[in-house]
CSV table of C-alpha atoms in Angstrom, one decimal:
chain,number,residue,atom,x,y,z
A,3,MET,CA,59.5,78.6,55.6
A,4,GLU,CA,62.4,76.3,54.6
A,5,TYR,CA,63.3,73.2,56.6
A,6,SER,CA,66.9,72.0,56.4
A,7,PRO,CA,68.3,68.8,57.8
A,8,PRO,CA,70.2,68.9,61.0
A,9,PRO,CA,73.9,69.8,60.5
A,10,LEU,CA,74.9,66.6,62.3
A,11,PHE,CA,73.9,64.4,59.2
A,12,LYS,CA,75.8,64.3,56.0
A,13,GLN,CA,73.9,65.6,53.0
A,14,GLY,CA,74.1,64.3,49.4
A,15,ALA,CA,73.4,65.9,46.0
A,16,SER,CA,70.3,67.9,45.7
A,17,ALA,CA,67.2,66.7,44.0
A,18,ARG,CA,67.6,69.2,41.2
A,19,VAL,CA,71.1,67.9,40.4
A,20,LYS,CA,69.8,64.3,40.4
A,21,MET,CA,67.1,65.2,38.0
A,22,MET,CA,69.5,66.8,35.6
A,23,VAL,CA,71.8,63.8,35.8
A,24,PHE,CA,69.1,61.3,35.0
A,25,ALA,CA,67.7,63.5,32.3
A,26,GLY,CA,71.1,63.7,30.7
A,27,ILE,CA,71.6,59.9,30.9
A,28,SER,CA,68.1,59.4,29.3
A,29,ILE,CA,69.0,61.8,26.5
A,30,ALA,CA,72.3,60.1,25.9
A,31,LEU,CA,70.6,56.6,25.8
A,32,LEU,CA,68.0,57.9,23.4
A,33,LEU,CA,70.7,59.3,21.1
A,34,VAL,CA,72.8,56.1,21.3
A,35,ASP,CA,69.8,53.9,20.7
A,36,SER,CA,68.4,55.9,17.8
A,37,ARG,CA,71.8,56.0,16.0
A,38,MET,CA,73.5,52.8,16.9
A,39,HIS,CA,70.5,50.6,18.0
A,40,ALA,CA,72.7,49.4,20.9
A,41,LEU,CA,69.8,49.0,23.4
A,42,THR,CA,67.5,46.9,21.3
A,43,ALA,CA,68.3,43.7,23.2
A,44,VAL,CA,68.0,45.5,26.5
A,45,ARG,CA,64.6,46.9,25.5
A,46,GLN,CA,63.3,43.5,24.4
A,47,ALA,CA,64.5,41.9,27.7
A,48,VAL,CA,62.8,44.6,29.7
A,49,GLY,CA,59.6,44.3,27.6
A,50,THR,CA,59.5,40.6,28.1
A,51,VAL,CA,59.9,41.0,31.9
A,52,LEU,CA,57.2,43.7,32.1
A,53,TYR,CA,54.7,42.0,29.7
A,54,PRO,CA,52.8,40.0,32.4
A,55,VAL,CA,52.6,43.2,34.4
A,56,GLN,CA,51.1,45.0,31.5
A,57,MET,CA,48.6,42.2,30.8
A,58,ALA,CA,47.6,42.2,34.4
A,59,ALA,CA,47.1,45.9,34.3
A,60,LEU,CA,44.9,45.7,31.2
A,61,VAL,CA,42.6,43.0,32.7
A,62,PRO,CA,40.2,45.5,34.3
A,63,ARG,CA,40.0,47.5,31.1
A,64,ASP,CA,39.3,44.4,29.0
A,65,VAL,CA,36.6,43.2,31.5
A,66,ALA,CA,34.9,46.6,31.4
A,67,LEU,CA,35.0,46.7,27.6
A,68,GLY,CA,33.7,43.1,27.3
A,69,VAL,CA,30.8,43.7,29.6
A,70,GLY,CA,29.9,46.9,27.8
A,71,ASN,CA,30.1,45.2,24.4
A,72,TYR,CA,28.0,42.3,25.6
A,73,PHE,CA,25.1,44.5,26.8
A,74,SER,CA,25.4,46.7,23.8
A,75,SER,CA,25.3,43.7,21.4
A,76,LEU,CA,22.5,42.2,23.4
A,77,SER,CA,20.3,45.3,23.2
A,78,SER,CA,21.2,45.6,19.5
A,79,LEU,CA,20.2,41.9,18.9
A,80,GLU,CA,17.0,42.4,20.7
A,81,LYS,CA,16.2,45.4,18.6
A,82,GLN,CA,17.0,43.5,15.5
A,83,VAL,CA,14.7,40.6,16.6
A,84,ARG,CA,11.9,43.1,17.2
A,85,ASP,CA,12.4,44.7,13.8
A,86,LEU,CA,12.5,41.3,12.1
A,87,LYS,CA,9.3,40.2,13.9
A,88,HIS,CA,7.5,43.4,12.8
A,89,GLU,CA,8.7,42.9,9.2
A,90,GLN,CA,7.5,39.3,9.4
A,91,ILE,CA,4.1,40.3,10.5
A,92,ALA,CA,3.9,43.1,7.9
A,93,SER,CA,5.1,40.6,5.2
A,94,ALA,CA,2.5,38.0,6.3
A,95,GLN,CA,-0.2,40.7,6.1
A,96,ILE,CA,0.9,41.7,2.7
A,97,MET,CA,1.0,38.1,1.5
A,98,GLN,CA,-2.4,37.4,2.9
A,99,GLN,CA,-3.8,40.6,1.2
A,100,ALA,CA,-2.1,39.5,-2.0
A,101,GLN,CA,-3.6,36.0,-1.8
A,102,LEU,CA,-7.0,37.6,-1.1
A,103,ASN,CA,-6.7,39.9,-4.1
A,104,ILE,CA,-5.7,36.9,-6.2
A,105,VAL,CA,-8.8,34.9,-5.1
A,106,GLU,CA,-11.1,38.0,-5.6
A,107,ASN,CA,-9.7,38.7,-9.0
A,108,LYS,CA,-10.1,35.0,-10.0
A,109,HIS,CA,-13.7,35.1,-8.7
A,110,LEU,CA,-14.4,38.4,-10.5
A,111,ARG,CA,-13.1,36.9,-13.8
A,112,LYS,CA,-15.4,34.0,-13.3
A,113,LEU,CA,-18.3,36.4,-12.6
A,114,MET,CA,-17.5,38.3,-15.8
A,115,GLU,CA,-17.5,35.1,-17.8
A,116,ALA,CA,-20.9,34.1,-16.2
A,117,ARG,CA,-22.2,37.6,-17.0
A,118,GLU,CA,-21.4,37.1,-20.6
A,119,ARG,CA,-23.2,33.7,-20.6
A,120,VAL,CA,-26.4,35.0,-19.1
A,121,PRO,CA,-28.6,36.4,-21.8
A,122,VAL,CA,-30.1,39.1,-19.5
A,123,LYS,CA,-28.8,42.3,-18.0
A,124,THR,CA,-26.9,41.9,-14.8
A,125,MET,CA,-25.5,44.1,-12.0
A,126,MET,CA,-22.5,43.4,-9.9
A,127,ALA,CA,-23.0,43.6,-6.1
A,128,GLU,CA,-20.9,43.1,-3.1
A,129,VAL,CA,-21.9,41.3,0.1
A,130,LEU,CA,-21.9,43.7,3.1
A,131,TYR,CA,-22.8,41.3,5.9
A,132,ASP,CA,-25.1,38.5,7.1
A,133,THR,CA,-28.3,39.3,8.8
A,134,ARG,CA,-28.5,39.0,12.6
A,135,ASP,CA,-31.1,36.3,12.6
A,136,SER,CA,-29.2,33.1,13.1
A,137,ALA,CA,-32.3,31.0,12.1
A,138,ALA,CA,-32.5,32.7,8.7
A,139,ARG,CA,-30.2,32.4,5.7
A,140,LYS,CA,-30.0,36.0,4.4
A,141,ILE,CA,-27.3,38.4,3.3
A,142,VAL,CA,-27.3,42.2,2.6
A,143,LEU,CA,-25.9,43.6,-0.7
A,144,ASP,CA,-24.6,47.1,-1.4
A,145,ARG,CA,-27.2,47.8,-4.1
A,146,GLY,CA,-30.7,49.1,-3.6
A,147,ILE,CA,-33.6,51.1,-5.0
A,148,GLN,CA,-31.2,53.9,-6.2
A,149,ASN,CA,-29.5,51.3,-8.4
A,150,GLY,CA,-32.7,49.9,-9.9
A,151,VAL,CA,-32.9,46.8,-7.7
A,152,GLU,CA,-36.5,45.5,-7.3
A,153,LEU,CA,-38.2,42.8,-5.2
A,154,GLY,CA,-37.9,39.3,-6.6
A,155,ARG,CA,-34.6,39.8,-8.6
A,156,PRO,CA,-32.6,36.6,-8.8
A,157,VAL,CA,-29.1,36.6,-7.5
A,158,ILE,CA,-26.4,34.3,-8.9
A,159,ASP,CA,-22.7,33.7,-9.0
A,160,ASN,CA,-20.5,32.0,-11.5
A,161,LEU,CA,-21.7,28.5,-10.5
A,162,GLY,CA,-25.5,29.0,-10.2
A,163,VAL,CA,-28.4,30.5,-8.3
A,164,VAL,CA,-27.6,32.0,-4.9
A,165,GLY,CA,-31.0,33.4,-3.8
A,166,GLN,CA,-33.6,36.1,-4.4
A,167,VAL,CA,-34.0,39.7,-3.4
A,168,THR,CA,-36.8,39.8,-0.7
A,169,ARG,CA,-36.4,43.3,0.8
A,170,VAL,CA,-35.2,46.5,-0.9
A,171,PHE,CA,-33.9,49.6,0.8
A,172,PRO,CA,-32.6,52.9,-0.8
A,173,PHE,CA,-29.0,51.9,-0.8
A,174,THR,CA,-29.0,48.2,0.2
A,175,SER,CA,-31.0,45.1,-0.5
A,176,GLU,CA,-31.7,41.8,1.5
A,177,VAL,CA,-31.3,38.5,-0.3
A,178,THR,CA,-32.8,35.3,1.0
A,179,LEU,CA,-30.5,32.4,0.2
A,180,LEU,CA,-31.7,29.2,-1.4
A,181,THR,CA,-31.0,27.2,1.8
A,182,ASP,CA,-33.5,29.3,3.8
A,183,GLU,CA,-36.5,27.3,4.9
A,184,GLU,CA,-38.9,29.9,3.5
A,185,GLN,CA,-37.3,29.9,0.0
A,186,ALA,CA,-38.8,27.8,-2.8
A,187,ILE,CA,-37.9,27.7,-6.5
A,188,PRO,CA,-39.4,25.6,-9.3
A,189,VAL,CA,-36.8,23.4,-10.8
A,190,GLN,CA,-36.3,20.4,-13.2
A,191,LEU,CA,-33.6,17.8,-13.8
A,192,LEU,CA,-31.2,18.5,-16.5
A,193,ARG,CA,-31.0,14.9,-17.5
A,194,ASN,CA,-34.7,14.1,-18.1
A,195,GLY,CA,-36.7,17.2,-17.4
A,196,VAL,CA,-38.5,15.9,-14.3
A,197,ARG,CA,-40.1,18.9,-12.6
A,198,SER,CA,-40.2,19.6,-8.9
A,199,VAL,CA,-39.9,22.4,-6.3
A,200,ALA,CA,-36.7,22.9,-4.4
A,201,ILE,CA,-37.1,24.2,-0.8
A,202,GLY,CA,-34.3,25.1,1.6
A,203,ARG,CA,-33.5,23.1,4.7
A,204,GLY,CA,-32.1,25.9,6.9
A,205,LYS,CA,-29.0,25.3,9.0
A,206,SER,CA,-28.1,22.1,7.1
A,207,GLY,CA,-27.1,24.1,4.1
A,208,THR,CA,-29.0,21.8,1.7
A,209,MET,CA,-32.2,21.7,-0.3
A,210,GLU,CA,-35.0,19.2,-0.7
A,211,LEU,CA,-37.1,18.4,-3.8
A,212,ARG,CA,-40.7,18.3,-2.7
A,213,PHE,CA,-43.7,16.6,-4.3
A,214,THR,CA,-41.6,14.0,-6.2
A,215,ALA,CA,-43.2,10.6,-6.8
A,216,PRO,CA,-41.3,7.6,-5.4
A,217,SER,CA,-41.1,6.2,-9.0
A,218,ALA,CA,-39.6,9.4,-10.4
A,219,ASP,CA,-36.4,8.9,-12.4
A,220,ILE,CA,-34.1,10.7,-10.1
A,221,GLN,CA,-30.5,9.6,-9.5
A,222,ILE,CA,-27.7,10.7,-7.2
A,223,GLY,CA,-25.5,13.2,-9.1
A,224,ASP,CA,-28.3,14.6,-11.2
A,225,ILE,CA,-28.0,18.4,-11.9
A,226,VAL,CA,-31.0,20.5,-10.9
A,227,ILE,CA,-31.7,23.6,-12.9
A,228,THR,CA,-34.4,26.3,-12.9
A,229,SER,CA,-37.5,25.5,-14.9
A,230,GLY,CA,-38.5,29.1,-15.5
A,231,LEU,CA,-42.2,28.3,-14.7
A,232,ASP,CA,-42.4,31.0,-12.0
A,233,GLY,CA,-41.4,33.8,-14.4
A,234,LEU,CA,-38.8,35.1,-12.0
A,235,TYR,CA,-35.8,32.8,-12.6
A,236,PRO,CA,-34.7,32.4,-16.2
A,237,ALA,CA,-34.8,28.7,-17.3
A,238,GLY,CA,-31.6,26.8,-17.3
A,239,LEU,CA,-29.7,28.3,-14.4
A,240,ALA,CA,-27.8,25.7,-12.3
A,241,VAL,CA,-29.3,25.2,-8.8
A,242,ALA,CA,-28.0,22.1,-7.1
A,243,ARG,CA,-26.8,18.5,-7.4
A,244,VAL,CA,-28.7,15.5,-6.0
A,245,THR,CA,-26.9,13.9,-3.1
A,246,LEU,CA,-29.6,11.6,-1.5
A,247,VAL,CA,-32.6,9.8,-2.9
A,248,GLU,CA,-35.0,7.9,-0.6
A,249,ARG,CA,-38.0,6.2,-2.2
A,250,ASN,CA,-40.8,5.8,0.3
A,251,ALA,CA,-43.2,3.2,-1.1
A,252,HIS,CA,-45.8,3.8,1.7
A,253,GLY,CA,-46.0,7.5,1.2
A,254,PRO,CA,-47.2,9.7,-1.7
A,255,PHE,CA,-43.8,11.3,-2.2
A,256,GLY,CA,-40.1,10.4,-2.0
A,257,ARG,CA,-37.3,12.3,-0.3
A,258,VAL,CA,-34.6,13.9,-2.4
A,259,VAL,CA,-31.9,16.0,-0.9
A,260,CYS,CA,-29.7,18.3,-3.0
A,261,GLN,CA,-26.5,20.3,-2.4
A,262,PRO,CA,-26.4,23.8,-3.9
A,263,LEU,CA,-23.8,24.3,-6.6
A,264,ALA,CA,-23.3,28.1,-6.0
A,265,GLY,CA,-21.2,29.4,-3.2
A,266,ILE,CA,-24.1,30.2,-0.9
A,267,GLU,CA,-22.1,31.5,2.1
A,268,ARG,CA,-18.5,32.0,0.7
A,269,ASN,CA,-18.8,34.6,-2.0
A,270,THR,CA,-18.2,38.4,-1.6
A,271,GLN,CA,-19.3,39.5,-5.1
A,272,LEU,CA,-22.5,38.4,-6.7
A,273,LEU,CA,-24.6,39.2,-9.8
A,274,ILE,CA,-28.2,40.5,-9.7
A,275,LEU,CA,-30.3,39.6,-12.7
A,276,MET,CA,-32.1,42.7,-13.8
A,277,THR,CA,-35.0,40.8,-15.4
A,278,SER,CA,-38.7,41.6,-15.3
A,279,PRO,CA,-41.0,38.7,-14.6
A,280,GLU,CA,-42.7,37.7,-17.8
A,281,ILE,CA,-46.0,36.7,-16.2
A,282,PRO,CA,-49.2,37.7,-18.1
A,283,PRO,CA,-51.6,39.9,-16.0
A,284,ARG,CA,-54.5,38.3,-14.3
A,285,PRO,CA,-58.0,39.1,-15.7
A,286,PRO,CA,-59.9,41.7,-13.7
A,287,VAL,CA,-62.3,40.3,-11.0
A,288,GLU,CA,-65.3,41.9,-12.7
A,289,ASP,CA,-64.6,40.1,-16.0
A,290,VAL,CA,-64.4,36.8,-14.2
A,291,LYS,CA,-67.7,37.3,-12.3
A,292,THR,CA,-69.4,38.4,-15.6
A,293,GLY,CA,-68.2,35.3,-17.4
A,294,ARG,CA,-69.5,33.1,-14.6
A,295,LYS,CA,-73.0,34.8,-14.7
A,296,ILE,CA,-73.2,34.4,-18.5
A,297,ALA,CA,-72.2,30.7,-18.2
A,298,GLY,CA,-74.9,30.2,-15.5
A,299,LYS,CA,-77.7,31.7,-17.6
A,300,MET,CA,-76.9,29.7,-20.8
A,301,ALA,CA,-79.3,26.8,-21.4
A,302,PRO,CA,-77.8,23.3,-21.9
A,303,ILE,CA,-77.4,22.2,-25.5
A,304,LYS,CA,-79.7,19.3,-26.5
A,305,ASP,CA,-79.2,16.8,-29.4
A,306,PRO,CA,-82.0,17.6,-31.9
A,307,ALA,CA,-82.2,14.0,-33.0
A,308,ALA,CA,-82.8,12.9,-29.5
A,309,ALA,CA,-85.4,15.6,-29.0
A,310,ALA,CA,-87.3,14.5,-32.1
A,311,THR,CA,-87.5,10.8,-31.0
A,312,PRO,CA,-90.5,10.3,-28.7
A,313,ALA,CA,-89.9,8.6,-25.4
A,314,ALA,CA,-92.3,5.8,-26.2
A,315,LYS,CA,-90.2,4.6,-29.2
A,316,LEU,CA,-87.0,4.3,-27.2
A,317,PRO,CA,-85.9,0.7,-26.6
A,318,ALA,CA,-86.6,-0.8,-23.2
A,319,THR,CA,-83.1,-2.0,-22.7
A,320,PRO,CA,-80.6,0.6,-21.4
A,321,ALA,CA,-78.0,1.8,-23.9
A,322,VAL,CA,-74.5,0.6,-23.2
A,323,VAL,CA,-72.2,3.6,-22.5
A,324,PRO,CA,-68.8,3.0,-24.1
A,325,LYS,CA,-65.8,3.3,-21.9
A,326,PRO,CA,-63.4,6.2,-22.6
A,327,ALA,CA,-60.1,5.2,-24.2
A,328,VAL,CA,-56.9,5.4,-22.2
A,329,VAL,CA,-55.0,8.5,-23.4
A,330,PRO,CA,-51.3,8.6,-22.5
A,331,ALA,CA,-50.2,11.6,-20.6
A,332,ALA,CA,-48.3,14.1,-22.7
A,333,VAL,CA,-44.6,14.2,-21.8
A,334,PRO,CA,-43.6,17.8,-21.4
A,335,PRO,CA,-40.9,18.8,-23.8
A,336,LYS,CA,-37.5,19.6,-22.4
A,337,GLU,CA,-36.7,23.2,-22.2
A,338,PRO,CA,-33.4,24.2,-23.7
A,339,THR,CA,-30.7,24.7,-21.2
A,340,ARG,CA,-28.6,27.8,-21.2
């Protein structure tokens, strides 16, 4: 249905005609501007006038883009920070592992050098864990009966004696450290050969030289080594350093405290000395009893000259018994250190 204006009002040109007129004007202006550049000044003036309007119209778009870029960059930065933290942790772990490997390699090289210095066969072992008993000083190694480990084997590191194998299992062995209160080892001073017995002092991590006379020539700083008298420890192994000397004039013995030289509780690899104790076997009990019986049945030996002299011819005055001469005690020779 078409609606037409009332006939009383005057009508102008139709919309179609207007559109065609304006389109023609636009085409003409485009042709004139493209060929003669006559409208450049007009275009610049119009652009200058409309520039604030354009900027105002672009503000919402710029705000939206800025907010989006902010949150996008924020999330990207957070992700980068997380990645950098993970890389830092991984790098720190790698560095710690590298430092640990360097320390272990250094310790292993020292053990190999000590292995070459020891004149007996040795076996490398690794410390698995400490025993659960907090009062005892014991560790467990990864070598046992299957590897040829036996009771009494000495355990050392590159600095000296660590302890002794006291229990053996098929695949592991238990080592009692020198600082354990039940551990004793015969020792002597490297400087002058004074012998003693070193006994652990438990939690203090030190040792004490027992049965030492107050007048014994012991000084702070003396090195204590194994004497080899027990047949278990080879002679000449470093044990401890004297740190305290107390001379008790009223008692039979002095008090000497030593600090172990070996890394008692800080090593992870150790050496087991595969030595057999060179102790001669004891004589059988029957032979000892037989010897005692024969000695009891033997008559005492008499001097024939005294037996031939009658008792009546002996002088009335008692004979003077000469006093025995004072014989100096033999100084035990120093055992060669290794």
